Amino acid sequence: MGTQLSPRSARVIDLEARRQRRQARRRLIRLAPELDGLEMVYRLTSSPDTLYGMPLLAWGLREDGEVVGLVAWMESLTPCQRLDDDDQGRFVGYRDPETEELFEAAPEHKLMELEHAANYFDYEETEQVTLIQQLPEIQGTHALCMDDGDAPWQLKQVFGWRLYSDGTIEALLADERRVEETPILLGDACLYPGHSRHRLVYFFQRQIANRIRQEDPATLEALALMVMPEGAPDA
């Protein structure tokens, strides 16, 4: 004997719409620069007993109220919590190098700063993606830019970061042909978002960029392994 069906109509659950709403709640809506030297701490599987530190570039407030530290990592300005890879590193927490304190959540003063700023700069939502905020780059971050075809890669200094209304963040690079004044500042016409011109953009801290410029053999070998397309034959 079959099971009697409920007279109530079945509810259709739109999983994709639910996923999009959840992602929207986690989008970044405000940035604050890290000016006191706080660091991200991470661990590599190859040396599990060793902790590594990397200066935080900024803090970001998500729409759901969470505050996350941000570092220029691989191809984006990345929330530290996304570092969850055996080879590249796993996020452990934040560190104050002055006190050597290790903590898991953003400090209270950054939470208050971002919340107050987000309330003050309360932008009206629009259907089109709009520019929300710009931050100057103060750590000497560089971008390795690669284009399609046989075009040579370029190592370019990052001059700033743009936050857009959809939560994406773009690095600002300079078109040297359009530089009219130095030093280059936010708002200069020579600046452009990296991914608007380049197929791939990888970020490096200043000391690594200097090693690339100096053609350090070990650095160039590691760089070649990183940027080599998957499945490409060895030379």
mmCIF file of N, CA and C in Angstrom, residues 80-130:
data_model
loop_
_atom_site.group_PDB
_atom_site.id
_atom_site.type_symbol
_atom_site.label_atom_id
_atom_site.label_comp_id
_atom_site.label_asym_id
_atom_site.label_seq_id
_atom_site.Cartn_x
_atom_site.Cartn_y
_atom_site.Cartn_z
ATOM 1 N N CYS A 80 42.410 36.363 5.149
ATOM 2 C CA CYS A 80 43.358 35.378 5.688
ATOM 3 C C CYS A 80 42.718 34.002 5.862
ATOM 4 N N GLN A 81 41.437 33.965 6.202
ATOM 5 C CA GLN A 81 40.767 32.689 6.439
ATOM 6 C C GLN A 81 40.714 31.802 5.198
ATOM 7 N N ARG A 82 40.940 32.379 4.025
ATOM 8 C CA ARG A 82 40.929 31.573 2.801
ATOM 9 C C ARG A 82 42.209 30.773 2.622
ATOM 10 N N LEU A 83 43.237 31.079 3.384
ATOM 11 C CA LEU A 83 44.479 30.327 3.280
ATOM 12 C C LEU A 83 44.277 28.970 3.944
ATOM 13 N N ASP A 84 44.054 27.949 3.125
ATOM 14 C CA ASP A 84 43.753 26.622 3.634
ATOM 15 C C ASP A 84 44.283 25.594 2.648
ATOM 16 N N ASP A 85 45.591 25.670 2.394
ATOM 17 C CA ASP A 85 46.218 24.833 1.377
ATOM 18 C C ASP A 85 47.483 24.196 1.946
ATOM 19 N N ASP A 86 47.677 22.917 1.656
ATOM 20 C CA ASP A 86 48.835 22.200 2.197
ATOM 21 C C ASP A 86 50.151 22.821 1.758
ATOM 22 N N ASP A 87 50.229 23.222 0.489
ATOM 23 C CA ASP A 87 51.490 23.727 -0.050
ATOM 24 C C ASP A 87 51.658 25.227 0.176
ATOM 25 N N GLN A 88 50.600 26.008 -0.041
ATOM 26 C CA GLN A 88 50.713 27.458 0.047
ATOM 27 C C GLN A 88 50.633 27.973 1.483
ATOM 28 N N GLY A 89 49.908 27.282 2.333
ATOM 29 C CA GLY A 89 49.827 27.709 3.726
ATOM 30 C C GLY A 89 48.421 27.647 4.289
ATOM 31 N N ARG A 90 48.341 27.456 5.599
ATOM 32 C CA ARG A 90 47.067 27.435 6.320
ATOM 33 C C ARG A 90 47.074 28.523 7.392
ATOM 34 N N PHE A 91 46.012 29.308 7.411
ATOM 35 C CA PHE A 91 45.880 30.414 8.352
ATOM 36 C C PHE A 91 45.808 29.885 9.790
ATOM 37 N N VAL A 92 46.583 30.514 10.676
ATOM 38 C CA VAL A 92 46.593 30.151 12.095
ATOM 39 C C VAL A 92 45.920 31.237 12.927
ATOM 40 N N GLY A 93 46.246 32.494 12.659
ATOM 41 C CA GLY A 93 45.684 33.597 13.427
ATOM 42 C C GLY A 93 46.402 34.889 13.110
ATOM 43 N N TYR A 94 46.161 35.895 13.939
ATOM 44 C CA TYR A 94 46.825 37.193 13.804
ATOM 45 C C TYR A 94 47.837 37.351 14.933
ATOM 46 N N ARG A 95 48.813 38.235 14.720
ATOM 47 C CA ARG A 95 49.870 38.404 15.712
ATOM 48 C C ARG A 95 50.248 39.866 15.829
ATOM 49 N N ASP A 96 50.435 40.296 17.055
ATOM 50 C CA ASP A 96 50.999 41.614 17.338
ATOM 51 C C ASP A 96 52.480 41.410 17.612
ATOM 52 N N PRO A 97 53.373 41.790 16.681
ATOM 53 C CA PRO A 97 54.801 41.518 16.871
ATOM 54 C C PRO A 97 55.402 42.267 18.055
ATOM 55 N N GLU A 98 54.757 43.336 18.490
ATOM 56 C CA GLU A 98 55.297 44.087 19.623
ATOM 57 C C GLU A 98 55.104 43.338 20.932
ATOM 58 N N THR A 99 53.934 42.723 21.105
ATOM 59 C CA THR A 99 53.650 41.983 22.330
ATOM 60 C C THR A 99 53.789 40.475 22.139
ATOM 61 N N GLU A 100 53.918 40.040 20.860
ATOM 62 C CA GLU A 100 53.962 38.627 20.478
ATOM 63 C C GLU A 100 52.673 37.900 20.820
ATOM 64 N N GLU A 101 51.593 38.641 21.006
ATOM 65 C CA GLU A 101 50.284 38.032 21.271
ATOM 66 C C GLU A 101 49.719 37.447 19.985
ATOM 67 N N LEU A 102 49.151 36.253 20.070
ATOM 68 C CA LEU A 102 48.518 35.583 18.947
ATOM 69 C C LEU A 102 47.017 35.533 19.211
ATOM 70 N N PHE A 103 46.207 35.993 18.264
ATOM 71 C CA PHE A 103 44.762 36.023 18.468
ATOM 72 C C PHE A 103 44.048 35.614 17.191
ATOM 73 N N GLU A 104 42.822 35.119 17.330
ATOM 74 C CA GLU A 104 42.085 34.550 16.207
ATOM 75 C C GLU A 104 41.162 35.546 15.520
ATOM 76 N N ALA A 105 40.615 36.505 16.255
ATOM 77 C CA ALA A 105 39.653 37.451 15.697
ATOM 78 C C ALA A 105 40.280 38.828 15.557
ATOM 79 N N ALA A 106 39.682 39.654 14.701
ATOM 80 C CA ALA A 106 40.168 41.019 14.502
ATOM 81 C C ALA A 106 40.085 41.803 15.806
ATOM 82 N N PRO A 107 41.035 42.707 16.047
ATOM 83 C CA PRO A 107 40.997 43.502 17.287
ATOM 84 C C PRO A 107 39.778 44.412 17.330
ATOM 85 N N GLU A 108 39.335 44.696 18.529
ATOM 86 C CA GLU A 108 38.101 45.451 18.732
ATOM 87 C C GLU A 108 38.171 46.839 18.094
ATOM 88 N N HIS A 109 39.345 47.482 18.142
ATOM 89 C CA HIS A 109 39.422 48.839 17.601
ATOM 90 C C HIS A 109 39.227 48.873 16.093
ATOM 91 N N LYS A 110 39.625 47.793 15.397
ATOM 92 C CA LYS A 110 39.404 47.739 13.960
ATOM 93 C C LYS A 110 37.934 47.472 13.649
ATOM 94 N N LEU A 111 37.310 46.638 14.456
ATOM 95 C CA LEU A 111 35.880 46.380 14.291
ATOM 96 C C LEU A 111 35.089 47.676 14.442
ATOM 97 N N MET A 112 35.405 48.455 15.482
ATOM 98 C CA MET A 112 34.696 49.715 15.711
ATOM 99 C C MET A 112 34.966 50.705 14.584
ATOM 100 N N GLU A 113 36.219 50.801 14.142
ATOM 101 C CA GLU A 113 36.571 51.726 13.060
ATOM 102 C C GLU A 113 35.791 51.414 11.794
ATOM 103 N N LEU A 114 35.737 50.145 11.424
ATOM 104 C CA LEU A 114 35.073 49.753 10.191
ATOM 105 C C LEU A 114 33.561 49.918 10.291
ATOM 106 N N GLU A 115 32.989 49.568 11.427
ATOM 107 C CA GLU A 115 31.542 49.711 11.589
ATOM 108 C C GLU A 115 31.122 51.167 11.513
ATOM 109 N N HIS A 116 31.848 52.053 12.181
ATOM 110 C CA HIS A 116 31.513 53.476 12.160
ATOM 111 C C HIS A 116 31.679 54.043 10.750
ATOM 112 N N ALA A 117 32.750 53.653 10.062
ATOM 113 C CA ALA A 117 32.971 54.146 8.708
ATOM 114 C C ALA A 117 31.890 53.649 7.749
ATOM 115 N N ALA A 118 31.494 52.374 7.889
ATOM 116 C CA ALA A 118 30.463 51.819 7.015
ATOM 117 C C ALA A 118 29.124 52.520 7.245
ATOM 118 N N ASN A 119 28.827 52.857 8.503
ATOM 119 C CA ASN A 119 27.581 53.569 8.794
ATOM 120 C C ASN A 119 27.614 54.987 8.241
ATOM 121 N N TYR A 120 28.777 55.624 8.299
ATOM 122 C CA TYR A 120 28.894 56.992 7.804
ATOM 123 C C TYR A 120 28.805 57.036 6.282
ATOM 124 N N PHE A 121 29.572 56.129 5.623
ATOM 125 C CA PHE A 121 29.557 56.060 4.160
ATOM 126 C C PHE A 121 28.562 54.988 3.731
ATOM 127 N N ASP A 122 27.290 55.254 3.948
ATOM 128 C CA ASP A 122 26.235 54.282 3.658
ATOM 129 C C ASP A 122 25.756 54.481 2.227
ATOM 130 N N TYR A 123 26.378 53.727 1.305
ATOM 131 C CA TYR A 123 26.074 53.911 -0.106
ATOM 132 C C TYR A 123 24.776 53.186 -0.484
ATOM 133 N N GLU A 124 24.011 53.832 -1.353
ATOM 134 C CA GLU A 124 22.786 53.232 -1.856
ATOM 135 C C GLU A 124 23.117 52.178 -2.909
ATOM 136 N N GLU A 125 22.469 51.020 -2.793
ATOM 137 C CA GLU A 125 22.740 49.933 -3.737
ATOM 138 C C GLU A 125 22.212 50.279 -5.117
ATOM 139 N N THR A 126 22.974 49.915 -6.134
ATOM 140 C CA THR A 126 22.577 50.107 -7.527
ATOM 141 C C THR A 126 22.766 48.802 -8.282
ATOM 142 N N GLU A 127 22.124 48.691 -9.429
ATOM 143 C CA GLU A 127 22.272 47.482 -10.235
ATOM 144 C C GLU A 127 23.665 47.402 -10.847
ATOM 145 N N GLN A 128 24.249 48.542 -11.152
ATOM 146 C CA GLN A 128 25.584 48.561 -11.725
ATOM 147 C C GLN A 128 26.642 48.515 -10.632
ATOM 148 N N VAL A 129 27.758 47.872 -10.935
ATOM 149 C CA VAL A 129 28.883 47.825 -10.004
ATOM 150 C C VAL A 129 29.534 49.200 -9.958
ATOM 151 N N THR A 130 29.701 49.734 -8.752
ATOM 152 C CA THR A 130 30.263 51.070 -8.581
ATOM 153 C C THR A 130 31.473 51.033 -7.652
#
